[in-house]
Amino acid sequence: MIDRTATTPVFSQLANALIVLIRNGKIKPGHQLPSSRNMAAMIKLNRTTVIAAYDELRAQGWLEVIGKKGMFVSRQLPVPDPMSFRSGNLLTAKIPAQSDFYSQISFDRPPHREVKPYHLMVNDGYPDQRLAPINSIINRYKSLLTKSYLLGPQLTGNAAGSTSLRRELANFLSKTRALSIESENVLITQGAQPAIYIAASMILQPGSTVIVAEMNYVLADKLFEQLGATLLKVKVDENGIDVDAIEEICSRSRPDLLYIIPHHHHPTTVTLSAQRRMQLLNIIRRYQLPVIEDDYDYDFHYNNSPILPLASADHNGFVLYAGSISKTLAPSIRLGYLVGTEDFIRQASKFKQLMEIRGDVLFEESVAHLFSTGEMQRHLNRSVKLYRQRRDQFCKLLKASVGDLVRFAIPQGGMAVWIIFPDDYSITELSKRLYEKGIYMNDGSLHRYSNTINGIRVGFASLDSVEMEKFMHILAQAI
């Protein structure tokens, strides 16, 4: 169908349409096409347009002129042995259900329903991107495009990331988390997940063992399993992961890795107590236990100052610290970091370079500018204050709306509430009913670890007061 409002010239649209018909076998090789005059009359186009389309197809090898007979579809088409022209069954060779030359991924997210942009999205714990200083990043990015001193780094920059961002992050983390680090201890990644992947890949191999929480960040679990590791699961309670169980495992045979989320554990949102933190540090030092400390939203703590990370204490280089800038700004801003010893980061940079030569230097420099000017810190201060208010309002509305059905604890920090439903209640059906009413909420299947766990993370940080009240009103109806 010809679209006269399109930017593609009409003759090109006609040529492309004929190519599709030829490739699909609607017009066979050797078939004679109508003359340009007859074709123009048939499809109501100017003859000059048809001639131009035919000339284009001849130049590409789709058509050929045979003497004075006219225009024919080429018998040797400019495509390798097109399936459309084989005799008999078009699919003569069946593709095997599972191939043996590549790995099979053991994880797949639950089916996702497409939700229209104007519908309310209730996520499982993300920042409100409407608050993020996106314009500042964009404006800085534009200004850096003309800076000649950045031409070199854009082509030959360090795979570890922008020098400025690494320096600013080292300074920021030293001040806020008491990490004794320099820029050489920081690797920039596209979000916290790649940081976890790189760290785990540097440590694990098929047959390795990893201690994880019984209820844990599912993408980390699947990542470790994909690398060939066996998971050793320990329980989590209101004080965090069971450190006694970790010590018992280490006393039998030291595992290859411990993965832990001390602050606002995913999915339960609990925080590791100070007592358990000290006990765990002793275990790490005694058994020389490698650790990935996932601290994805450390800055968002509301009731008091957060307990310092494990990485801030003396750990002899065995604690690798992973964090997220995406959780600070917006989900679409894919930036994270990995902190380790200088040699580990040097080796991790080499590994990262095998996947991507370098990141977006200008973007990383633009985000570094937020830190150097203090805008990031001001954004964090505003966000923490606002998210605390939203947490309080969300929990108040949640208790008033469905408190007789669900159980939850007010989280000390983070951006989500962990809600427990009765064992026989279907969160999947609730998700479907909410969808029918124009609200997206995940169905909880990501967090379904056993028949005794029937919970879901529901994010509050990205909802303003009006959106929160609308969600709670419809949630009460749907339940």
Short mmCIF file of C-alpha atoms in Angstrom, two decimals, residues 143-368:
data_model
loop_
_atom_site.label_atom_id
_atom_site.label_comp_id
_atom_site.label_asym_id
_atom_site.label_seq_id
_atom_site.Cartn_x
_atom_site.Cartn_y
_atom_site.Cartn_z
CA SER A 143 28.07 20.49 26.28
CA LEU A 144 30.59 17.64 26.44
CA LEU A 145 29.99 16.72 22.79
CA THR A 146 32.18 19.66 21.75
CA LYS A 147 35.01 19.02 24.22
CA SER A 148 38.11 17.94 22.33
CA TYR A 149 39.78 16.52 25.44
CA LEU A 150 37.13 13.78 25.54
CA LEU A 151 37.66 12.58 21.98
CA GLY A 152 40.47 10.28 23.08
CA PRO A 153 38.65 8.67 26.02
CA GLN A 154 35.63 7.99 23.80
CA LEU A 155 37.84 5.74 21.65
CA THR A 156 40.57 4.53 23.98
CA GLY A 157 39.09 5.06 27.45
CA ASN A 158 39.54 2.67 30.35
CA ALA A 159 37.04 -0.20 30.43
CA ALA A 160 36.72 0.45 34.16
CA GLY A 161 34.78 3.60 33.35
CA SER A 162 35.08 7.35 33.18
CA THR A 163 37.92 8.69 35.29
CA SER A 164 35.73 11.48 36.61
CA LEU A 165 32.87 9.22 37.65
CA ARG A 166 35.18 6.72 39.31
CA ARG A 167 36.84 9.54 41.25
CA GLU A 168 33.53 11.13 42.27
CA LEU A 169 32.05 7.78 43.30
CA ALA A 170 35.13 6.92 45.37
CA ASN A 171 34.81 10.27 47.14
CA PHE A 172 31.04 9.89 47.63
CA LEU A 173 31.25 6.31 48.92
CA SER A 174 34.10 7.21 51.24
CA LYS A 175 32.04 9.99 52.81
CA THR A 176 28.67 8.22 52.99
CA ARG A 177 29.73 4.61 53.67
CA ALA A 178 33.19 5.02 55.26
CA LEU A 179 34.82 3.01 52.47
CA SER A 180 38.57 3.60 52.36
CA ILE A 181 38.92 3.64 48.58
CA GLU A 182 40.33 5.57 45.62
CA SER A 183 39.16 5.69 42.01
CA GLU A 184 41.32 2.62 41.23
CA ASN A 185 39.02 0.60 43.48
CA VAL A 186 35.89 1.39 41.42
CA LEU A 187 34.55 -0.30 38.28
CA ILE A 188 31.60 1.33 36.46
CA THR A 189 28.92 -0.99 35.09
CA GLN A 190 25.53 -0.69 33.41
CA GLY A 191 23.55 -1.22 36.58
CA ALA A 192 24.15 -3.37 39.66
CA GLN A 193 23.29 -6.64 37.88
CA PRO A 194 26.36 -6.52 35.58
CA ALA A 195 28.48 -5.70 38.63
CA ILE A 196 27.22 -8.88 40.32
CA TYR A 197 27.76 -10.86 37.12
CA ILE A 198 31.34 -9.67 36.67
CA ALA A 199 32.26 -10.31 40.30
CA ALA A 200 30.68 -13.78 40.28
CA SER A 201 32.31 -14.69 36.97
CA MET A 202 35.71 -13.82 38.41
CA ILE A 203 35.17 -16.21 41.32
CA LEU A 204 32.86 -19.06 40.31
CA GLN A 205 33.26 -22.03 38.03
CA PRO A 206 31.19 -25.17 37.44
CA GLY A 207 30.94 -27.05 40.73
CA SER A 208 31.40 -23.98 42.94
CA THR A 209 29.15 -23.37 45.95
CA VAL A 210 27.44 -20.11 46.89
CA ILE A 211 25.70 -19.26 50.15
CA VAL A 212 22.51 -17.28 49.52
CA ALA A 213 19.43 -16.43 51.51
CA GLU A 214 16.58 -18.92 51.28
CA MET A 215 14.46 -16.07 49.95
CA ASN A 216 16.76 -14.04 47.77
CA TYR A 217 17.11 -11.74 44.79
CA VAL A 218 16.09 -14.24 42.15
CA LEU A 219 18.24 -12.88 39.31
CA ALA A 220 21.35 -13.31 41.42
CA ASP A 221 20.38 -16.90 42.22
CA LYS A 222 19.80 -17.72 38.57
CA LEU A 223 23.04 -16.02 37.57
CA PHE A 224 25.07 -18.17 39.99
CA GLU A 225 23.35 -21.31 38.78
CA GLN A 226 23.98 -20.35 35.16
CA LEU A 227 27.69 -20.12 36.00
CA GLY A 228 27.52 -23.72 37.23
CA ALA A 229 27.37 -23.10 40.97
CA THR A 230 25.29 -24.91 43.59
CA LEU A 231 23.27 -22.73 45.96
CA LEU A 232 23.49 -23.29 49.72
CA LYS A 233 20.40 -21.61 51.13
CA VAL A 234 20.05 -20.24 54.66
CA LYS A 235 17.06 -18.66 56.33
CA VAL A 236 16.25 -14.97 56.73
CA ASP A 237 14.30 -13.54 59.67
CA GLU A 238 13.50 -10.07 60.96
CA ASN A 239 17.20 -9.53 61.79
CA GLY A 240 18.49 -10.53 58.39
CA ILE A 241 20.30 -13.60 57.14
CA ASP A 242 21.06 -16.41 59.61
CA VAL A 243 24.76 -15.89 60.34
CA ASP A 244 24.98 -18.97 62.60
CA ALA A 245 23.95 -21.10 59.63
CA ILE A 246 26.65 -19.44 57.50
CA GLU A 247 29.29 -20.28 60.12
CA GLU A 248 28.09 -23.88 60.30
CA ILE A 249 28.47 -24.26 56.54
CA CYS A 250 31.96 -22.71 56.60
CA SER A 251 33.07 -24.98 59.45
CA ARG A 252 32.29 -28.05 57.33
CA SER A 253 33.74 -26.80 54.04
CA ARG A 254 34.37 -23.23 53.05
CA PRO A 255 32.08 -22.26 50.14
CA ASP A 256 33.41 -20.32 47.17
CA LEU A 257 31.19 -17.28 47.68
CA LEU A 258 28.65 -15.60 49.95
CA TYR A 259 26.07 -13.32 48.34
CA ILE A 260 24.33 -11.01 50.79
CA ILE A 261 22.05 -7.97 50.80
CA PRO A 262 22.52 -6.47 54.30
CA HIS A 263 20.29 -3.42 53.76
CA HIS A 264 16.65 -3.81 52.73
CA HIS A 265 17.09 -7.45 51.75
CA HIS A 266 15.41 -8.43 48.50
CA PRO A 267 12.59 -9.36 48.59
CA THR A 268 11.77 -9.12 52.31
CA THR A 269 13.22 -5.58 52.95
CA VAL A 270 14.73 -6.60 56.34
CA THR A 271 18.11 -5.19 57.45
CA LEU A 272 20.96 -7.22 58.90
CA SER A 273 21.33 -6.38 62.60
CA ALA A 274 24.51 -4.79 63.95
CA GLN A 275 25.26 -7.86 66.08
CA ARG A 276 24.99 -10.24 63.13
CA ARG A 277 27.06 -7.89 61.01
CA MET A 278 29.96 -8.06 63.49
CA GLN A 279 29.64 -11.83 63.72
CA LEU A 280 29.65 -12.16 59.94
CA LEU A 281 32.76 -10.01 59.60
CA ASN A 282 34.59 -12.35 61.96
CA ILE A 283 33.50 -15.32 59.83
CA ILE A 284 34.70 -13.61 56.65
CA ARG A 285 38.12 -12.93 58.13
CA ARG A 286 38.49 -16.33 59.80
CA TYR A 287 37.53 -18.42 56.76
CA GLN A 288 38.75 -15.94 54.12
CA LEU A 289 35.28 -16.11 52.63
CA PRO A 290 34.75 -14.17 49.38
CA VAL A 291 31.61 -12.02 49.56
CA ILE A 292 29.50 -10.03 47.12
CA GLU A 293 27.74 -7.37 49.16
CA ASP A 294 24.78 -6.09 47.14
CA ASP A 295 23.87 -2.68 48.56
CA TYR A 296 21.51 -1.50 45.85
CA ASP A 297 19.68 1.22 47.83
CA TYR A 298 21.83 2.01 50.87
CA ASP A 299 21.08 5.76 50.69
CA PHE A 300 17.34 5.28 51.22
CA HIS A 301 17.11 4.65 54.95
CA TYR A 302 14.48 6.53 56.97
CA ASN A 303 14.27 5.83 60.69
CA ASN A 304 17.95 6.34 61.48
CA SER A 305 21.37 6.29 59.89
CA PRO A 306 21.97 3.00 58.07
CA ILE A 307 24.47 0.52 59.49
CA LEU A 308 27.76 0.81 57.63
CA PRO A 309 28.38 -1.80 54.92
CA LEU A 310 30.49 -4.89 55.52
CA ALA A 311 32.93 -3.43 52.99
CA SER A 312 33.64 -0.49 55.31
CA ALA A 313 35.29 -2.78 57.90
CA ASP A 314 38.59 -4.67 57.78
CA HIS A 315 37.93 -7.67 55.52
CA ASN A 316 41.33 -8.25 53.87
CA GLY A 317 39.91 -7.60 50.42
CA PHE A 318 37.38 -10.45 50.50
CA VAL A 319 34.27 -8.24 50.33
CA LEU A 320 33.26 -6.96 46.88
CA TYR A 321 30.78 -4.12 47.12
CA ALA A 322 28.13 -3.66 44.40
CA GLY A 323 25.78 -0.69 44.17
CA SER A 324 23.36 1.06 41.84
CA ILE A 325 23.07 4.59 40.51
CA SER A 326 19.91 3.53 38.69
CA LYS A 327 18.16 3.15 42.05
CA THR A 328 19.22 6.69 42.92
CA LEU A 329 18.00 8.34 39.73
CA ALA A 330 15.71 6.34 37.42
CA PRO A 331 15.32 2.78 36.07
CA SER A 332 16.27 3.92 32.55
CA ILE A 333 19.64 5.26 33.72
CA ARG A 334 21.67 2.08 33.64
CA LEU A 335 24.65 2.74 35.88
CA GLY A 336 26.11 0.78 38.74
CA TYR A 337 29.50 0.05 40.25
CA LEU A 338 31.70 -2.61 41.76
CA VAL A 339 34.22 -1.84 44.51
CA GLY A 340 37.16 -4.11 45.27
CA THR A 341 40.91 -4.19 45.70
CA GLU A 342 42.93 -2.40 43.04
CA ASP A 343 44.14 -5.65 41.50
CA PHE A 344 40.67 -7.21 41.49
CA ILE A 345 39.22 -4.16 39.72
CA ARG A 346 42.08 -4.24 37.21
CA GLN A 347 41.31 -7.87 36.38
CA ALA A 348 37.56 -7.23 36.40
CA SER A 349 38.10 -4.41 33.91
CA LYS A 350 39.80 -6.82 31.55
CA PHE A 351 36.87 -9.20 31.90
CA LYS A 352 34.38 -6.40 31.31
CA GLN A 353 36.23 -5.38 28.17
CA LEU A 354 35.46 -8.79 26.68
CA MET A 355 31.76 -7.86 26.80
CA GLU A 356 31.94 -4.14 26.04
CA ILE A 357 35.02 -2.17 25.07
CA ARG A 358 33.95 0.75 27.22
CA GLY A 359 30.81 2.48 28.45
CA ASP A 360 29.29 5.75 27.30
CA VAL A 361 32.08 8.08 28.40
CA LEU A 362 30.06 11.27 27.88
CA PHE A 363 27.12 9.91 29.84
CA GLU A 364 29.34 8.78 32.69
CA GLU A 365 31.06 12.18 32.71
CA SER A 366 27.64 13.86 32.82
CA VAL A 367 26.59 11.85 35.86
CA ALA A 368 29.96 12.59 37.47
#
